[in-house]
Coordinates of C-alpha atoms in Angstrom, one line a residue:
Chain A
M1 CA -41.4 -44.4 0.3
G2 CA -39.1 -47.1 -0.8
D3 CA -36.0 -45.0 -0.3
Y4 CA -36.0 -45.7 3.4
P5 CA -35.1 -48.9 5.0
S6 CA -38.0 -50.5 6.7
R7 CA -38.3 -49.7 10.4
S8 CA -39.4 -53.1 11.2
E9 CA -35.8 -54.4 11.3
N10 CA -35.2 -52.3 14.3
A11 CA -38.4 -53.2 16.0
V12 CA -37.9 -57.0 15.9
T13 CA -34.4 -56.8 17.3
G14 CA -36.0 -55.8 20.5
D15 CA -34.6 -52.3 20.4
P16 CA -35.8 -51.0 23.8
G17 CA -37.1 -47.8 22.2
V18 CA -34.8 -45.2 23.5
A19 CA -33.4 -44.4 20.1
P20 CA -33.1 -40.7 19.6
R21 CA -36.5 -39.3 18.7
H22 CA -35.4 -37.7 15.5
T23 CA -34.8 -41.0 13.8
R24 CA -38.6 -41.5 14.0
A25 CA -39.5 -38.1 12.6
A26 CA -42.7 -37.9 10.6
G27 CA -42.5 -38.6 7.0
T28 CA -39.7 -41.1 7.1
G29 CA -42.2 -43.5 5.5
V30 CA -43.1 -46.3 7.9
S31 CA -43.9 -49.1 5.5
P32 CA -47.3 -50.6 5.8
S33 CA -45.9 -53.9 6.9
S34 CA -44.6 -52.4 10.1
Y35 CA -48.1 -52.0 11.4
D36 CA -48.1 -55.7 12.0
E37 CA -45.0 -55.5 14.2
P38 CA -45.1 -54.5 17.9
P39 CA -45.3 -50.8 18.2
I40 CA -42.0 -48.9 18.6
G41 CA -41.0 -48.7 22.3
G42 CA -41.9 -52.2 23.1
G43 CA -45.7 -51.9 23.2
G44 CA -46.0 -49.5 26.0
A45 CA -46.7 -45.8 26.1
L46 CA -44.5 -43.3 24.3
P47 CA -41.1 -42.7 26.0
R48 CA -41.3 -40.1 28.7
K49 CA -39.4 -36.9 28.4
K50 CA -36.4 -36.9 30.6
S51 CA -36.7 -34.7 33.7
F52 CA -33.1 -33.5 33.4
S53 CA -31.0 -33.6 30.3
M54 CA -28.3 -31.8 28.4
E55 CA -31.2 -29.8 26.8
S56 CA -32.5 -28.3 30.0
G57 CA -28.9 -27.9 31.4
F58 CA -27.8 -26.0 28.4
R59 CA -30.9 -23.8 28.5
G60 CA -30.2 -23.0 32.1
L61 CA -26.6 -22.0 31.3
S62 CA -27.6 -19.8 28.4
V63 CA -30.3 -18.1 30.4
A64 CA -27.8 -17.5 33.2
A65 CA -25.4 -16.0 30.7
G66 CA -28.0 -13.7 29.3
A67 CA -29.1 -12.6 32.7
M68 CA -25.5 -11.9 33.6
V69 CA -25.4 -9.0 31.2
L70 CA -28.3 -7.3 32.9
V71 CA -26.8 -7.9 36.3
I72 CA -23.5 -6.5 35.4
I73 CA -25.0 -3.4 33.8
V74 CA -27.2 -2.7 36.8
A75 CA -24.3 -3.4 39.2
I76 CA -22.1 -0.9 37.4
A77 CA -24.9 1.7 37.4
V78 CA -25.6 1.2 41.1
F79 CA -21.9 1.4 41.9
L80 CA -21.4 4.6 40.0
I81 CA -24.5 6.3 41.3
S82 CA -24.0 5.4 45.0
K83 CA -20.4 6.6 45.0
A84 CA -21.2 9.8 43.0
I85 CA -24.1 11.1 45.0
P86 CA -22.2 12.1 48.2
A87 CA -19.6 14.0 46.1
L88 CA -22.2 15.7 44.0
G89 CA -24.0 16.8 47.2
A90 CA -20.8 18.4 48.5
N91 CA -20.1 20.2 45.2
T92 CA -20.4 24.0 45.5
E93 CA -20.7 24.6 41.8
N94 CA -23.0 23.2 39.1
F95 CA -21.6 19.8 38.1
L96 CA -22.9 20.0 34.5
T97 CA -21.9 23.5 33.6
Y98 CA -18.8 24.3 35.7
T99 CA -15.5 23.8 33.8
R100 CA -12.9 23.6 36.6
W101 CA -12.0 20.6 38.7
F102 CA -11.2 21.3 42.4
P103 CA -12.9 18.4 44.2
N104 CA -10.2 18.0 46.8
E105 CA -10.6 21.4 48.4
S106 CA -12.5 22.0 51.6
N107 CA -15.1 23.6 49.5
P108 CA -15.2 21.2 46.6
A109 CA -15.9 22.8 43.2
F110 CA -15.9 20.8 40.1
G111 CA -17.8 20.4 36.8
I112 CA -17.9 18.1 33.9
A113 CA -18.4 20.6 31.1
A114 CA -14.8 21.0 29.9
L115 CA -14.0 17.3 30.3
A116 CA -17.1 16.2 28.4
F117 CA -16.5 18.8 25.7
G118 CA -12.9 17.6 25.3
T119 CA -13.9 13.9 25.2
V120 CA -16.5 14.5 22.5
L121 CA -14.4 16.9 20.4
T122 CA -11.3 14.6 20.3
S123 CA -13.6 11.7 19.4
I124 CA -15.3 13.6 16.6
I125 CA -12.0 14.7 15.2
A126 CA -10.8 11.1 15.4
L127 CA -13.8 9.8 13.5
I128 CA -13.7 12.6 10.9
V129 CA -10.2 11.6 10.1
A130 CA -10.4 7.9 10.5
V131 CA -13.7 6.9 9.0
P132 CA -13.1 8.0 5.4
I133 CA -9.6 6.4 5.4
S134 CA -11.0 3.2 7.0
L135 CA -13.7 2.8 4.4
G136 CA -11.3 3.5 1.6
I137 CA -8.9 0.8 3.0
A138 CA -11.8 -1.6 3.6
L139 CA -13.1 -1.2 0.0
F140 CA -9.7 -1.5 -1.4
L141 CA -9.1 -4.7 0.5
S142 CA -12.4 -6.2 -0.3
H143 CA -13.0 -5.2 -3.9
Y144 CA -9.8 -3.9 -5.5
A145 CA -6.7 -5.5 -4.1
P146 CA -5.6 -8.8 -5.5
K147 CA -5.8 -11.5 -2.9
S148 CA -2.1 -11.8 -2.6
L149 CA -2.0 -8.2 -1.3
A150 CA -5.3 -8.1 0.5
T151 CA -4.4 -10.9 2.9
P152 CA -1.1 -9.6 4.3
L153 CA -2.4 -6.0 4.3
G154 CA -5.5 -7.0 6.2
F155 CA -3.4 -8.8 8.7
T156 CA -1.2 -5.8 9.2
I157 CA -4.2 -3.7 10.0
D158 CA -5.5 -6.2 12.5
L159 CA -2.0 -6.0 14.1
L160 CA -2.4 -2.3 14.5
A161 CA -5.5 -2.9 16.6
A162 CA -3.4 -5.0 18.9
V163 CA -0.9 -2.3 19.8
P164 CA -1.5 -1.2 23.4
S165 CA -2.9 2.3 23.8
V166 CA -0.1 3.4 26.0
V167 CA 2.3 2.8 23.2
F168 CA 0.2 5.0 20.9
G169 CA 0.2 7.6 23.7
L170 CA 4.0 7.6 24.1
W171 CA 4.5 7.6 20.4
G172 CA 2.1 10.5 20.0
R173 CA 3.8 12.5 22.7
D174 CA 7.4 11.8 21.8
V175 CA 7.3 11.4 18.0
F176 CA 4.1 12.6 16.5
Q177 CA 3.9 15.8 18.5
Q178 CA 6.7 17.5 16.5
P179 CA 5.1 17.1 13.0
V180 CA 1.7 18.0 14.4
N181 CA 3.2 21.0 15.9
D182 CA 4.8 22.1 12.6
F183 CA 1.5 21.4 10.9
S184 CA -0.3 23.5 13.5
V185 CA 2.0 26.4 12.9
W186 CA 1.4 26.2 9.2
L187 CA -2.4 26.0 9.7
N188 CA -2.2 28.9 12.1
K189 CA -0.2 30.9 9.6
Y190 CA -2.6 30.5 6.6
F191 CA -5.9 29.6 8.2
S192 CA -6.0 31.5 11.4
W193 CA -9.1 33.3 10.1
I194 CA -10.9 30.0 10.8
P195 CA -11.5 30.0 14.6
I196 CA -10.4 26.4 15.1
F197 CA -7.0 27.2 13.7
G198 CA -6.6 30.6 15.4
G199 CA -4.8 31.6 18.5
E200 CA -1.2 32.7 19.4
G201 CA 0.3 29.4 20.4
P202 CA 2.0 27.6 21.8
F203 CA 1.0 24.6 19.8
G204 CA 1.7 21.0 20.4
Q205 CA -0.2 19.0 23.0
S206 CA -3.5 20.0 21.5
I207 CA -6.9 18.6 20.8
M208 CA -5.7 17.9 17.3
L209 CA -2.8 15.8 18.4
G210 CA -5.1 13.8 20.7
G211 CA -7.7 13.5 18.0
L212 CA -5.2 12.3 15.4
V213 CA -3.6 9.7 17.7
L214 CA -7.2 8.5 18.5
A215 CA -7.9 8.4 14.8
I216 CA -5.0 6.0 14.3
M217 CA -6.3 3.8 17.2
V218 CA -9.8 3.8 15.8
L219 CA -8.8 3.1 12.2
P220 CA -8.1 -0.7 12.5
I221 CA -11.4 -1.5 14.2
V222 CA -13.4 0.4 11.7
T223 CA -11.4 -0.9 8.8
S224 CA -11.5 -4.6 9.7
L225 CA -15.2 -4.6 10.6
S226 CA -16.2 -2.7 7.4
R227 CA -14.1 -4.9 5.3
E228 CA -15.8 -7.9 6.8
V229 CA -19.2 -6.5 6.0
F230 CA -18.2 -5.4 2.5
Q231 CA -16.9 -8.9 1.8
Q232 CA -20.3 -10.4 2.7
T233 CA -22.1 -8.6 0.0
P234 CA -23.9 -11.3 -1.9
G235 CA -22.1 -12.1 -5.2
M236 CA -25.4 -12.2 -7.0
N237 CA -26.1 -8.6 -6.1
E238 CA -22.7 -7.5 -7.4
E239 CA -23.3 -9.4 -10.6
A240 CA -26.7 -7.8 -10.9
A241 CA -25.1 -4.4 -10.8
L242 CA -22.3 -5.3 -13.2
A243 CA -24.8 -6.9 -15.6
L244 CA -26.7 -3.6 -15.7
G245 CA -23.5 -2.0 -17.0
A246 CA -22.1 -0.7 -13.8
T247 CA -18.4 0.1 -13.5
R248 CA -16.6 -1.3 -10.5
W249 CA -17.2 1.9 -8.5
E250 CA -20.9 2.1 -9.5
M251 CA -21.3 -1.5 -8.5
I252 CA -19.8 -0.7 -5.1
R253 CA -22.1 2.3 -4.8
I254 CA -25.3 0.6 -5.6
A255 CA -24.7 -2.9 -4.3
V256 CA -21.8 -3.0 -1.7
I257 CA -22.2 0.2 0.3
P258 CA -26.0 0.1 0.8
Y259 CA -25.7 -3.5 1.8
G260 CA -22.9 -2.8 4.2
R261 CA -24.3 0.4 5.7
P262 CA -25.7 -1.0 8.9
G263 CA -22.5 -2.9 9.5
V264 CA -20.4 0.2 8.8
I265 CA -22.5 2.2 11.2
A266 CA -21.9 -0.4 13.9
A267 CA -18.2 -0.4 13.1
V268 CA -18.1 3.4 13.4
M269 CA -19.9 3.2 16.7
L270 CA -17.5 0.7 18.1
G271 CA -14.7 2.9 17.0
L272 CA -16.4 5.9 18.7
G273 CA -16.8 3.7 21.8
R274 CA -13.1 3.2 21.8
A275 CA -12.3 6.9 21.2
L276 CA -14.7 8.1 24.0
G277 CA -13.3 5.7 26.5
E278 CA -9.7 6.1 25.6
T279 CA -7.6 7.0 28.6
I280 CA -3.9 6.8 28.6
A281 CA -3.2 7.9 25.0
L282 CA -5.1 11.1 25.7
A283 CA -3.6 11.6 29.1
L284 CA -0.2 11.6 27.4
T285 CA -1.1 13.7 24.3
L286 CA -3.6 16.3 25.5
G287 CA -2.6 19.5 27.3
L288 CA -4.9 18.6 30.3
V289 CA -6.3 22.1 30.6
F290 CA -9.7 22.7 32.0
N291 CA -11.4 25.0 29.5
I292 CA -13.8 24.9 26.7
S293 CA -12.3 26.1 23.5
F294 CA -12.9 25.2 19.9
N295 CA -9.3 26.0 19.1
I296 CA -7.9 22.6 18.2
I297 CA -4.3 23.5 17.7
E298 CA -3.3 25.4 20.8
I299 CA -2.1 23.5 23.8
G300 CA -5.1 22.3 25.7
G301 CA -7.9 19.8 25.8
N302 CA -8.8 17.2 28.4
S303 CA -11.1 14.2 28.5
V304 CA -13.1 12.5 31.2
A305 CA -11.1 9.3 31.1
A306 CA -7.7 11.1 30.9
N307 CA -8.7 13.2 33.9
I308 CA -9.7 10.2 35.9
A309 CA -6.3 8.5 35.1
T310 CA -4.2 11.6 35.9
T311 CA -6.0 12.8 39.1
F312 CA -7.2 9.7 40.7
G313 CA -4.0 9.2 42.6
E314 CA -4.1 12.3 44.7
A315 CA -7.9 12.4 45.1
N316 CA -9.5 12.3 48.5
E317 CA -12.9 10.8 49.3
T318 CA -14.9 13.6 47.6
G319 CA -12.4 13.7 44.8
R320 CA -12.9 10.0 44.0
G321 CA -16.7 10.5 44.2
A322 CA -16.3 13.4 41.7
L323 CA -14.3 11.3 39.4
I324 CA -16.8 8.5 39.6
A325 CA -19.6 11.0 38.8
S326 CA -17.6 12.0 35.7
G327 CA -17.4 8.4 34.8
L328 CA -21.2 8.2 35.0
V329 CA -21.4 11.1 32.5
L330 CA -19.1 9.2 30.2
F331 CA -21.3 6.1 30.6
A332 CA -24.3 8.2 29.7
I333 CA -22.6 9.7 26.6
T334 CA -21.7 6.2 25.3
L335 CA -25.2 5.0 26.0
V336 CA -26.7 7.9 24.0
V337 CA -24.3 7.3 21.1
N338 CA -25.1 3.6 21.1
M339 CA -28.8 4.3 21.1
A340 CA -28.5 6.7 18.3
A341 CA -26.7 4.1 16.3
R342 CA -29.3 1.5 17.0
A343 CA -32.0 4.0 15.8
I344 CA -30.1 4.6 12.6
I345 CA -29.8 0.9 11.9
Y346 CA -33.4 0.2 12.9
R347 CA -34.8 2.8 10.6
R348 CA -34.0 0.7 7.5
R349 CA -34.5 -2.7 9.1
E350 CA -37.4 -3.5 6.8
F351 CA -35.1 -3.5 3.8
R352 CA -32.4 -5.4 5.6
D353 CA -34.5 -8.2 7.0
S354 CA -36.3 -9.0 3.9
A355 CA -32.9 -9.3 2.2
A356 CA -31.9 -12.2 4.5
Chain B
M1 CA -34.2 -3.0 -31.2
A2 CA -32.9 -6.5 -31.4
K3 CA -29.6 -7.6 -32.8
R4 CA -28.0 -10.6 -34.2
I5 CA -25.3 -12.4 -32.2
E6 CA -22.6 -14.4 -33.9
A7 CA -20.2 -16.6 -32.0
S8 CA -17.3 -18.2 -33.8
N9 CA -14.9 -20.6 -32.2
V10 CA -15.5 -19.3 -28.7
S11 CA -13.5 -21.1 -26.0
S12 CA -13.8 -19.9 -22.4
Y13 CA -11.3 -20.7 -19.6
Y14 CA -11.3 -20.5 -15.8
G15 CA -7.5 -20.2 -15.3
S16 CA -6.1 -23.2 -17.1
F17 CA -9.4 -25.1 -17.1
K18 CA -11.1 -25.0 -20.5
A19 CA -14.8 -24.8 -19.8
I20 CA -16.1 -24.6 -23.4
D21 CA -14.4 -25.6 -26.6
S22 CA -14.9 -23.6 -29.8
I23 CA -18.6 -22.9 -29.8
S24 CA -20.0 -21.4 -33.0
M25 CA -23.5 -20.3 -33.4
T26 CA -25.6 -17.5 -34.9
V27 CA -28.6 -16.1 -33.0
E28 CA -31.1 -14.2 -35.1
P29 CA -32.8 -11.1 -33.9
K30 CA -36.2 -11.4 -32.2
T31 CA -36.0 -15.1 -31.6
I32 CA -35.8 -17.2 -28.5
T33 CA -32.9 -19.5 -28.4
A34 CA -32.7 -22.2 -25.7
L35 CA -29.4 -23.8 -24.5
I36 CA -29.9 -27.2 -23.0
G37 CA -27.6 -29.9 -21.7
P38 CA -26.4 -31.6 -18.6
S39 CA -24.9 -29.7 -15.6
G40 CA -21.4 -28.5 -16.0
C41 CA -21.4 -28.6 -19.8
G42 CA -20.7 -24.9 -20.2
K43 CA -24.1 -23.5 -21.1
S44 CA -24.0 -20.8 -18.5
T45 CA -20.3 -20.1 -19.2
F46 CA -21.2 -19.6 -22.8
L47 CA -24.1 -17.3 -21.9
R48 CA -21.9 -15.3 -19.6
S49 CA -19.3 -15.0 -22.3
I50 CA -21.9 -13.2 -24.5
N51 CA -22.2 -10.2 -22.2
R52 CA -18.6 -10.4 -20.9
M53 CA -19.8 -11.4 -17.4
H54 CA -17.5 -14.4 -17.7
E55 CA -14.4 -12.2 -17.2
V56 CA -15.8 -10.9 -13.8
L57 CA -14.5 -14.1 -12.2
P58 CA -10.8 -14.1 -11.4
N59 CA -8.5 -15.6 -14.1
A60 CA -11.4 -16.1 -16.5
R61 CA -10.7 -15.5 -20.1
I62 CA -12.0 -16.2 -23.6
E63 CA -10.7 -17.0 -27.0
G64 CA -12.5 -16.7 -30.4
S65 CA -14.8 -14.0 -31.5
L66 CA -18.3 -12.8 -30.5
T67 CA -20.0 -10.1 -32.5
I68 CA -23.3 -8.3 -32.1
D69 CA -24.3 -6.9 -35.5
D70 CA -20.8 -7.4 -36.8
Q71 CA -19.2 -5.4 -33.9
N72 CA -16.7 -7.4 -31.9
I73 CA -17.7 -7.2 -28.3
Y74 CA -14.3 -8.4 -27.2
D75 CA -12.5 -5.6 -29.1
P76 CA -10.0 -4.0 -26.7
D77 CA -11.4 -0.6 -27.5
V78 CA -15.0 -1.5 -26.6
D79 CA -16.3 -0.3 -23.2
V80 CA -17.3 -3.4 -21.3
T81 CA -20.1 -1.5 -19.5
A82 CA -21.6 -0.6 -22.8
V83 CA -21.6 -4.2 -23.9
R84 CA -23.5 -5.1 -20.7
R85 CA -26.0 -2.4 -21.2
L86 CA -26.6 -3.7 -24.7
I87 CA -26.9 -7.3 -23.6
G88 CA -28.9 -7.6 -20.4
M89 CA -28.9 -10.6 -18.1
V90 CA -31.4 -12.3 -15.8
F91 CA -29.9 -14.7 -13.3
Q92 CA -30.8 -18.0 -12.0
R93 CA -31.8 -16.8 -8.6
P94 CA -33.8 -13.6 -8.4
N95 CA -31.4 -10.9 -7.2
P96 CA -33.1 -7.6 -6.7
F97 CA -31.0 -5.2 -4.7
P98 CA -32.0 -5.9 -1.1
T99 CA -31.6 -2.3 0.0
M100 CA -33.8 -0.8 -2.7
S101 CA -37.5 -0.4 -3.2
I102 CA -39.3 -2.0 -6.1
Y103 CA -39.2 1.4 -7.9
E104 CA -35.5 1.9 -7.2
N105 CA -34.7 -1.6 -8.4
V106 CA -36.4 -1.0 -11.7
V107 CA -34.7 2.3 -12.4
A108 CA -31.3 1.4 -11.0
G109 CA -29.9 0.7 -14.5
L110 CA -31.3 4.0 -15.9
K111 CA -29.8 5.9 -13.0
L112 CA -26.5 4.4 -13.8
N113 CA -26.9 5.7 -17.3
G114 CA -27.3 9.2 -15.9
V115 CA -31.1 9.5 -16.3
K116 CA -32.1 11.9 -13.5
K117 CA -35.5 13.4 -14.6
K118 CA -38.2 12.0 -12.3
S119 CA -40.8 11.9 -15.0
L120 CA -38.6 9.9 -17.3
L121 CA -37.8 7.5 -14.5
D122 CA -41.4 7.2 -13.5
D123 CA -42.4 6.4 -17.1
A124 CA -39.7 3.9 -17.6
A125 CA -40.6 2.2 -14.3
E126 CA -44.2 1.8 -15.3
Q127 CA -43.5 0.7 -18.8
S128 CA -40.9 -1.9 -17.7
L129 CA -43.1 -3.2 -14.9
K130 CA -46.0 -3.5 -17.4
A131 CA -43.8 -5.3 -19.9
A132 CA -42.7 -7.7 -17.2
N133 CA -46.3 -8.4 -16.3
L134 CA -45.7 -7.1 -12.8
W135 CA -47.3 -3.7 -12.8
N136 CA -50.8 -4.7 -11.6
E137 CA -49.3 -6.6 -8.6
V138 CA -47.0 -3.9 -7.4
K139 CA -48.3 -0.5 -8.5
D140 CA -49.6 0.3 -5.1
R141 CA -46.4 -0.5 -3.2
L142 CA -43.6 0.7 -5.4
S143 CA -41.8 2.1 -2.4
R144 CA -41.8 -1.2 -0.6
P145 CA -38.6 -3.3 -0.6
G146 CA -38.1 -5.4 -3.8
A147 CA -36.8 -8.3 -1.7
G148 CA -40.2 -8.5 0.0
L149 CA -41.9 -9.9 -3.1
S150 CA -42.4 -13.6 -3.8
G151 CA -39.8 -15.4 -5.7
G152 CA -41.7 -15.3 -9.0
Q153 CA -42.4 -11.6 -8.6
Q154 CA -38.8 -10.9 -7.7
Q155 CA -37.7 -12.7 -10.9
R156 CA -40.1 -10.6 -12.9
L157 CA -38.8 -7.5 -11.1
C158 CA -35.3 -8.5 -12.2
I159 CA -36.6 -8.9 -15.8
A160 CA -38.2 -5.4 -15.5
R161 CA -34.9 -4.0 -14.2
T162 CA -33.0 -5.6 -17.1
I163 CA -35.4 -4.4 -19.9
A164 CA -35.7 -0.9 -18.4
V165 CA -32.4 0.0 -19.9
E166 CA -33.7 -1.1 -23.3
P167 CA -31.0 -3.7 -24.2
Q168 CA -30.8 -5.4 -27.6
V169 CA -30.4 -8.8 -26.2
V170 CA -31.6 -10.5 -23.0
L171 CA -29.7 -13.4 -21.6
M172 CA -31.5 -15.6 -19.1
D173 CA -29.6 -18.1 -17.0
E174 CA -32.1 -20.7 -15.8
P175 CA -34.5 -18.0 -14.9
C176 CA -37.2 -20.4 -13.7
S177 CA -35.2 -23.0 -11.8
A178 CA -35.9 -21.4 -8.4
L179 CA -39.6 -20.9 -9.2
D180 CA -42.8 -22.8 -8.8
P181 CA -44.7 -24.0 -11.9
I182 CA -47.2 -21.0 -11.9
S183 CA -44.4 -18.4 -11.6
T184 CA -42.6 -20.3 -14.3
L185 CA -45.6 -20.1 -16.6
A186 CA -45.8 -16.4 -15.9
I187 CA -42.2 -16.0 -17.0
E188 CA -42.6 -18.1 -20.1
D189 CA -45.6 -15.9 -21.1
L190 CA -43.5 -12.9 -20.6
M191 CA -40.7 -14.3 -22.8
F192 CA -43.2 -14.6 -25.7
K193 CA -44.2 -11.1 -25.2
L194 CA -40.6 -9.8 -25.0
K195 CA -39.6 -11.7 -28.2
D196 CA -41.2 -8.8 -30.2
R197 CA -38.6 -6.4 -28.9
F198 CA -35.6 -8.4 -27.8
T199 CA -33.4 -11.3 -28.9
I200 CA -33.6 -13.8 -26.0
I201 CA -31.2 -16.5 -25.2
I202 CA -32.2 -18.8 -22.3
V203 CA -30.3 -21.5 -20.5
T204 CA -32.6 -24.1 -19.1
H205 CA -32.6 -27.6 -17.5
N206 CA -36.2 -28.0 -18.3
M207 CA -36.6 -29.5 -21.7
Q208 CA -40.3 -29.0 -21.8
Q209 CA -39.6 -25.3 -21.3
A210 CA -37.1 -25.3 -24.1
A211 CA -39.6 -27.0 -26.4
R212 CA -42.4 -24.6 -25.4
V213 CA -40.7 -21.3 -25.6
S214 CA -37.8 -21.4 -28.0
D215 CA -37.4 -21.1 -31.8
K216 CA -34.0 -22.6 -31.9
T217 CA -32.3 -25.0 -29.5
G218 CA -28.6 -25.7 -28.9
F219 CA -27.6 -28.9 -27.2
F220 CA -24.3 -28.7 -25.1
S221 CA -22.6 -31.7 -23.8
I222 CA -19.3 -33.0 -22.3
D223 CA -17.7 -36.3 -22.9
K224 CA -16.6 -36.8 -19.3
T225 CA -16.0 -34.6 -16.3
G226 CA -13.1 -32.2 -16.8
D227 CA -13.5 -32.1 -20.6
P228 CA -14.6 -28.8 -22.1
G229 CA -18.2 -28.5 -23.1
R230 CA -19.1 -28.5 -26.7
L231 CA -22.1 -27.6 -28.8
I232 CA -23.3 -30.9 -30.1
E233 CA -26.2 -29.7 -32.2
Y234 CA -27.9 -26.4 -32.9
D235 CA -31.1 -26.4 -34.9
D236 CA -34.8 -25.4 -35.0
T237 CA -36.4 -26.5 -31.8
Q238 CA -39.0 -28.4 -33.7
K239 CA -36.2 -30.5 -35.3
I240 CA -34.2 -31.0 -32.1
F241 CA -37.1 -32.4 -30.2
S242 CA -38.6 -34.5 -33.0
N243 CA -35.8 -35.6 -35.2
P244 CA -32.4 -34.7 -34.0
T245 CA -29.4 -35.4 -36.2
E246 CA -27.0 -36.5 -33.4
K247 CA -27.4 -39.6 -31.4
K248 CA -26.3 -37.8 -28.3
T249 CA -29.0 -35.2 -28.6
E250 CA -31.6 -37.9 -29.0
D251 CA -30.3 -39.8 -26.0
Y252 CA -30.4 -36.6 -23.9
I253 CA -33.9 -35.4 -24.8
T254 CA -35.4 -38.8 -24.4
G255 CA -33.8 -39.2 -21.0
R256 CA -31.3 -41.9 -21.8
F257 CA -28.4 -39.8 -20.7
G258 CA -26.7 -39.4 -17.3

């Protein structure tokens, strides 16, 4: 009680009573003597709520910002669908299963199968290569490296994320292609009994080259997000593990990784999002061939986004519609991937929420 | 089951800052020893030095010797994880692993030790939870998240997790400071029960608690901020709280200090 200055001082100075409401919050201990003073607010009713204030203005702004997301999503979907329908109607082949792409002929024939296949396969290869490396780097930076090393190294990795994708594409085509080609020849020589490494050649601008370039592009995103998540592991959980006699790695296994799992999944999904949507790097490194083959080292491969970039220029009305339809498929693929990720994260929500 | 701890001239440092200055004390098996003193006087640092958790912090180091039944725990050849399995620790804030169920929390230490057999783990979980006076409250929901329990239950879960690996010594760093009086009482009851099996050292700010539970009490203090903490007096709890030798101790326990 006595800790608070008496309110009566304010009241007798004739304060008109528009003081911010929180200064009169309950429990601030109005001393008994103040009951004798005129009531706060000059004796009238309680102050009225303002009809317009920062509060309602800010609420309006944030509601508008939230609604904007929905509007944009719906607008994109409407745009894609309305442009795609005429082209799909003119298609003489099955859009989902046909592998070739001849939308500009008088009898348009095009299908998404090979493109979607290439998109997914390059992305999967990229993730298979990038995720373990990223997690290794992230754990090294967050739990092994001394601070003097972790800071510059983390900065370098963030820098890698800032390299434009066209630079990766050019580098992949002009520099990285040769070593990948040599590696492909070697794989083909010793492992051709595995179908993905089979074939007669020529090698080079292959699914593997595209996938590896994508892996390098995905790596910084996954690394820096995972690192962030790993660093947020509560120190008291790490200490609990150590105090039970865990080694550093055991501590990471029982405290850091489980805690970071939802974040890591989100990071991987963001990486996958980048890989699926990547355009120019794949247009420069893939063979741009319309076929479905699990052989990842022979020249070949194509992706939805790369195909849009390379064929949009010479497309006619139907051709553009066809490309937009392929964009719609890409949109659907990313949507499914994202929903799957949400489902995985949601499954163990009970454990995560109660931890907060 | 319980072992004697002997500290001689233990000084702990954080970088160049000396946190405690040549502490020497002997803790007998199957007793409860309370460490009391003002904040920042090095009680927790000393406690964390006993199971080598002090060195987890960057640049932390220690001088002097600490032995458990005449084995030097700071011997360079000693495996630090073995020391921590031998000397368990309960922290100030309950810290069950948030991603694990109640059951998984209790057996986490055993799994680290390579115990895989389900029946052994089940037995140990039940025994430890019973020993921690938690079994009746959680036996129907062992697969629920450990972090979903109340604060007092979480702390008892952490105690169960600590004693599941059958340590020799249990260190408790202000285990009740985040708990309400009823939960505190539950933990104190538990300490009496655990005394039959373990040597317990507890850091506490609650002098009544020290007087209630401990056999021996050590009073730590610092002269002024920035000075290392020292052990002012270490004696039977009875003596410390009724007739302390040092003037400083008397001032502290009667509340005429800081």
